[in-house]
Structures are given as structure tokens and as C-alpha cells.
CSV table of C-alpha atoms in Angstrom, one decimal:
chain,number,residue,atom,x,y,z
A,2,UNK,CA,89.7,-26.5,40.8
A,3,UNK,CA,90.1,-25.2,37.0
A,4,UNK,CA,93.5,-24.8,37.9
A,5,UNK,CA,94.1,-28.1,38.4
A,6,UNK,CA,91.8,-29.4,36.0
A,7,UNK,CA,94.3,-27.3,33.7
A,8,UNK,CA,97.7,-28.9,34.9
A,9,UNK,CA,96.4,-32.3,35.6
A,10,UNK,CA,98.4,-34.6,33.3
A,11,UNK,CA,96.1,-36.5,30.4
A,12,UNK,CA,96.7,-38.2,26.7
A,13,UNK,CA,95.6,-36.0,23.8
A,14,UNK,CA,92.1,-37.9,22.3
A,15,UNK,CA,90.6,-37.3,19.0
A,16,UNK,CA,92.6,-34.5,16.5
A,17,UNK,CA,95.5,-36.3,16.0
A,18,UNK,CA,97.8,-39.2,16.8
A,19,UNK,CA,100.9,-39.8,19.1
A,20,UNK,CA,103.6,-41.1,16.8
A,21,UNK,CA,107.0,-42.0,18.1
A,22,UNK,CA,110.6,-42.1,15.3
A,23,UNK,CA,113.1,-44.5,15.9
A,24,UNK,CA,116.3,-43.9,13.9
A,25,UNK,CA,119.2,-46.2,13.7
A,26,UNK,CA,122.2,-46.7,12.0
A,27,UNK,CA,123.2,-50.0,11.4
A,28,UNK,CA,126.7,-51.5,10.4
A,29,UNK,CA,126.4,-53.8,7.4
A,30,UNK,CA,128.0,-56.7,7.9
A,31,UNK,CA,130.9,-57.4,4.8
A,32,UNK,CA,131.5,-60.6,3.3
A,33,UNK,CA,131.0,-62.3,-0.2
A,34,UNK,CA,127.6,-61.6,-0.7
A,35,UNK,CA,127.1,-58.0,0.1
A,36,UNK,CA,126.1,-56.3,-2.6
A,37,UNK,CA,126.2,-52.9,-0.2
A,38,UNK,CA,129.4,-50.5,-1.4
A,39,UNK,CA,131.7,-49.3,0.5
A,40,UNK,CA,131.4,-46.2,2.6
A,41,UNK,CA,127.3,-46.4,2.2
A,42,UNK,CA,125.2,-45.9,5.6
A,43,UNK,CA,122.3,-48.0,6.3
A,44,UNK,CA,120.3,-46.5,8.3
A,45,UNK,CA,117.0,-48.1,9.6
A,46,UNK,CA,114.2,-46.2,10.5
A,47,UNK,CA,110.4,-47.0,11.8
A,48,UNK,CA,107.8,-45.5,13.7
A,49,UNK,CA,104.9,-46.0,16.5
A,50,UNK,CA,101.4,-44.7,16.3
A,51,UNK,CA,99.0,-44.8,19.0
A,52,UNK,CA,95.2,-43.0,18.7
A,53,UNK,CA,93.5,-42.9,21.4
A,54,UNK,CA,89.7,-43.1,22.3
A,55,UNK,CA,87.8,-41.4,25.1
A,56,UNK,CA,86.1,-44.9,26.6
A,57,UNK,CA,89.7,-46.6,26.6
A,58,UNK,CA,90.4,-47.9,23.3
A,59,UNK,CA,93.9,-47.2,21.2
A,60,UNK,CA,94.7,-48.1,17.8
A,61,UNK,CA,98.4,-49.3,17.6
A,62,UNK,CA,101.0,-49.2,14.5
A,63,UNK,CA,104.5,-50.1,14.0
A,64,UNK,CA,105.7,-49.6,10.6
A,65,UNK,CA,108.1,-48.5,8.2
A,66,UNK,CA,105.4,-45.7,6.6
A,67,UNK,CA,105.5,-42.2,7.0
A,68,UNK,CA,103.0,-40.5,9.5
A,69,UNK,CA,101.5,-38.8,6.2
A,70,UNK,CA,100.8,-42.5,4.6
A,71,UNK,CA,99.5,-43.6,8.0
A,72,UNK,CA,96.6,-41.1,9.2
A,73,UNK,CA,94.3,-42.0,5.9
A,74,UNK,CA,94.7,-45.9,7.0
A,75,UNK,CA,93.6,-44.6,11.1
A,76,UNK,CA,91.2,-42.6,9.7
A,77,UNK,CA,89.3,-45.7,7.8
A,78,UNK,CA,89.7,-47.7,10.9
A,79,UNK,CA,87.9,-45.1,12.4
A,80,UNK,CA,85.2,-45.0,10.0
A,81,UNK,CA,85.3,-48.7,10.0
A,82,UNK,CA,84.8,-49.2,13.9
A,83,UNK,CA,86.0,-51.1,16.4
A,84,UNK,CA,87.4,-54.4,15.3
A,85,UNK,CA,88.5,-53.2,11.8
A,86,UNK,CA,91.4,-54.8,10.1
A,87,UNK,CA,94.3,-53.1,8.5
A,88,UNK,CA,97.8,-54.4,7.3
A,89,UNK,CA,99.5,-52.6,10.6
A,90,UNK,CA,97.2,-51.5,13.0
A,91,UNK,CA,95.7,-53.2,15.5
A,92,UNK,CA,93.5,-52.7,18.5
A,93,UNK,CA,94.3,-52.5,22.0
A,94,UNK,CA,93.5,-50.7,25.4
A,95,UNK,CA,94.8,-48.1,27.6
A,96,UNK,CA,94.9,-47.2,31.3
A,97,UNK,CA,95.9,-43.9,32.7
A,98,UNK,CA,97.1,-43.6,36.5
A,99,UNK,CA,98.3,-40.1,37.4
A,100,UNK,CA,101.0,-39.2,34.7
A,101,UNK,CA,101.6,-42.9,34.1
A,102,UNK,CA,100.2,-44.3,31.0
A,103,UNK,CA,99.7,-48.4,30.0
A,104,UNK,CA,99.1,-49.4,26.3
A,105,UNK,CA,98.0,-53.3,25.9
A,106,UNK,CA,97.8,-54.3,22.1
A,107,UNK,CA,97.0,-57.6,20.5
A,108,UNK,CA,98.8,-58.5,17.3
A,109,UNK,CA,98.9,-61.9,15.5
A,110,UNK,CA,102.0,-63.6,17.0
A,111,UNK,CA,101.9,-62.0,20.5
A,112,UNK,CA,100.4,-59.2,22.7
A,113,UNK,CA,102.6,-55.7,23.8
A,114,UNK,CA,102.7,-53.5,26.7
A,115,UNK,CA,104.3,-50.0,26.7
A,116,UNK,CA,104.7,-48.3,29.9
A,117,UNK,CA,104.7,-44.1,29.5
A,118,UNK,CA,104.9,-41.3,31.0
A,119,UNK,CA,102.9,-38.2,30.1
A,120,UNK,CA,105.4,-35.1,29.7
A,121,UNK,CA,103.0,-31.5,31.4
A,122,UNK,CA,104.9,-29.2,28.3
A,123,UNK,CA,107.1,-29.4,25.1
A,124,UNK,CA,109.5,-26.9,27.3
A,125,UNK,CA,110.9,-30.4,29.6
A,126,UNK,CA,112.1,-31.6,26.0
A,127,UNK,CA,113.9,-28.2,25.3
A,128,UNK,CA,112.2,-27.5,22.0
A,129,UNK,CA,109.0,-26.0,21.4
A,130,UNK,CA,107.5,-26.8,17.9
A,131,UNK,CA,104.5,-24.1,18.5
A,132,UNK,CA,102.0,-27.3,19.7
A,133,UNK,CA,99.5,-25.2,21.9
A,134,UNK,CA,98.1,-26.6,24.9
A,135,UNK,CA,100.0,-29.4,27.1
A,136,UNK,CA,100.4,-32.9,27.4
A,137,UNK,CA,101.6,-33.5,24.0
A,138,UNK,CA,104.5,-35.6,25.2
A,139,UNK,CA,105.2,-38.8,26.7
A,140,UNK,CA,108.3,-41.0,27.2
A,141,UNK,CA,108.7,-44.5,26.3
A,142,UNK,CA,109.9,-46.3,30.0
A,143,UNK,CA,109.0,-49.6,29.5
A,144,UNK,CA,108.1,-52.3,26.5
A,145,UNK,CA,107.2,-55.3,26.9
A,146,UNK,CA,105.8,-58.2,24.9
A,147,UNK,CA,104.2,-61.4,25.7
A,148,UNK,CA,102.3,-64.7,23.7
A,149,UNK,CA,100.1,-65.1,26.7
A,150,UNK,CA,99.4,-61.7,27.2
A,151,UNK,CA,100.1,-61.9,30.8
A,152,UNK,CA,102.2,-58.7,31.8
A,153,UNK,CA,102.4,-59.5,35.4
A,154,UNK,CA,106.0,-58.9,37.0
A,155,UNK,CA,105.6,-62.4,39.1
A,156,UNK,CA,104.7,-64.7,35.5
A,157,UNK,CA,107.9,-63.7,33.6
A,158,UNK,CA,107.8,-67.1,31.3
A,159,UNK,CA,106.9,-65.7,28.6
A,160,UNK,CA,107.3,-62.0,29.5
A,161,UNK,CA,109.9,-60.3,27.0
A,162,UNK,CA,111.0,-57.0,28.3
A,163,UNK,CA,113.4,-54.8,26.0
A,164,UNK,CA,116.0,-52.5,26.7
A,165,UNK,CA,114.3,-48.7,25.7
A,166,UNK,CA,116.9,-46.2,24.4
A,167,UNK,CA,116.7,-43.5,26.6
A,168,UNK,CA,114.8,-40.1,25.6
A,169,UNK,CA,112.5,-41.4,22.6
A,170,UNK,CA,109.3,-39.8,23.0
A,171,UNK,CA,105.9,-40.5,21.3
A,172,UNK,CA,105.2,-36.6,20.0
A,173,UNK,CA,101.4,-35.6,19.1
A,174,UNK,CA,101.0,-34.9,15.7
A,175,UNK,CA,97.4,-32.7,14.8
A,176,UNK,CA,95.6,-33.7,11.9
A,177,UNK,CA,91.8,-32.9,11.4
A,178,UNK,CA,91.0,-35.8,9.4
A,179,UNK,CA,91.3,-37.7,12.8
């Protein structure tokens, strides 16, 4: 039974936050108002946060700011409670089903979905950052977004899904202030 309790797959609560980096380069588009020079790279790059609570609540982030900028404004959400404001996080709910995990957040001009899958050890990525313990992993299959909030597969009027590059990964990050 400990055994399993061990292995069993499970999101990391309290002591940190998930946060997931997209990079991308993007080609500037040339014409008579680019004030780009030649030969520079523009390269866009944002990030995902997700905290998650015991009773199923997660705070939700997508921003520009650096995960170091980010954990003071979780950590007065926190202290705030549930329902708190901020400029880029918002609150949401999760749901857990074997190593399968659902994120439903609510922001101001429609609601998101995030379908993951929780990774048992760092050793599946091929890197091993000294993280004890497991489950500090997960892969982003699906995202979704929606005005009604309906995420059913049958309702698809409103249902945006997006194409996910393949192998980003939300990676937990430990930080005792959270």
C-alpha cells in the first residue's frame, strides 16, 4: 500500500508553483514602417503559472514576467484569499483523474481549459535538475478556450481548441514563500 501511495501520480500543492516557458522566434515582417534593423531576432517569450490548492482551487497566470516577479504577486493572492484580484492571475479549478489533470480558469473575455498529463520523474524528460521527490512534471496535451465556458466535445460553437507544440512541459519551481 505505501508503495503505491509512493508511485501514484499527483500535482505538487503548496511550496511552489508549476510554471510552463514558451519561447518563439518570430519573423518581422519588412516594409516602410519597420523600424526593426536588419539581421535582429525577435524573439517572443511568455510563461504559464498554475498553484494549486489542496480542496481544488488553482490560481492561473499568463504573462510576459519572470517567475521571480510572479511568486510575490501569488503569494499576496494567497494572503489575500480566494477571490482576490491581481493584474494576471485569476482563479480557476482543477480535477485530477489518474495521471490526467484538467485546469478550468475564468478570465475577463472568456474561460480556458488545459488538459495535462502528470510526468512520475524528471528522468522521462532526460534531464534531472536535482528536484527531489516525483511528479514535478506535466505535459501540456490539450488547450482549449471558450466565452461560454462550456468545454464539452458535443457544443463546439464557441469551443476554440489550439494546436499545442509538442513537448512543452509546466516544470515545478520550489519556493518557500508559497
Amino acid at each position: 500500500y505505501r508503495r503505491m501511495l509512493e508511485l501514484r501520480p499527483r500535482i505538487r500543492v503548496g511550496g511552489g508553483l508549476y510554471v510552463l516557458q514558451y519561447k518563439e522566434v518570430k519573423k518581422i515582417q519588412r516594409d516602410m514602417w519597420t523600424d526593426i534593423p536588419v539581421g535582429a531576432v525577435l524573439e517572443s517569450i511568455y510563461y504559464r503559472y498554475l498553484y494549486f490548492f489542496e480542496d481544488g482551487r488553482v490560481m492561473y497566470a499568463l504573462t510576459h514576467a519572470h517567475p521571480m516577479e510572479m511568486i510575490p504577486r501569488f503569494h499576496n493572492m494567497i494572503l489575500r484569499g480566494y477571490g482576490s484580484k491581481d493584474k494576471w492571475g485569476v482563479w480557476g479549478k482543477y480535477q485530477i483523474k489518474k495521471d490526467i489533470v484538467r485546469v478550468w480558469a475564468t478570465q475577463q473575455w472568456h474561460d480556458v481549459c488545459f488538459q495535462m498529463r502528470v510526468l512520475p520523474s524528471n528522468k522521462v524528460l532526460n534531464y534531472d535538475n536535482g528536484d527531489r521527490g516525483v511528479c514535478t512534471s506535466m505535459q501540456l496535451d490539450k488547450h482549449m478556450s471558450s466565452a461560454s465556458g462550456n468545454f464539452e466535445e458535443d457544443n463546439r460553437y464557441d469551443l476554440v481548441t489550439y494546436e499545442v507544440p509538442p513537448h512543452l512541459y509546466f516544470r515545478f519551481l520550489r519556493d518557500r514563500r508559497l
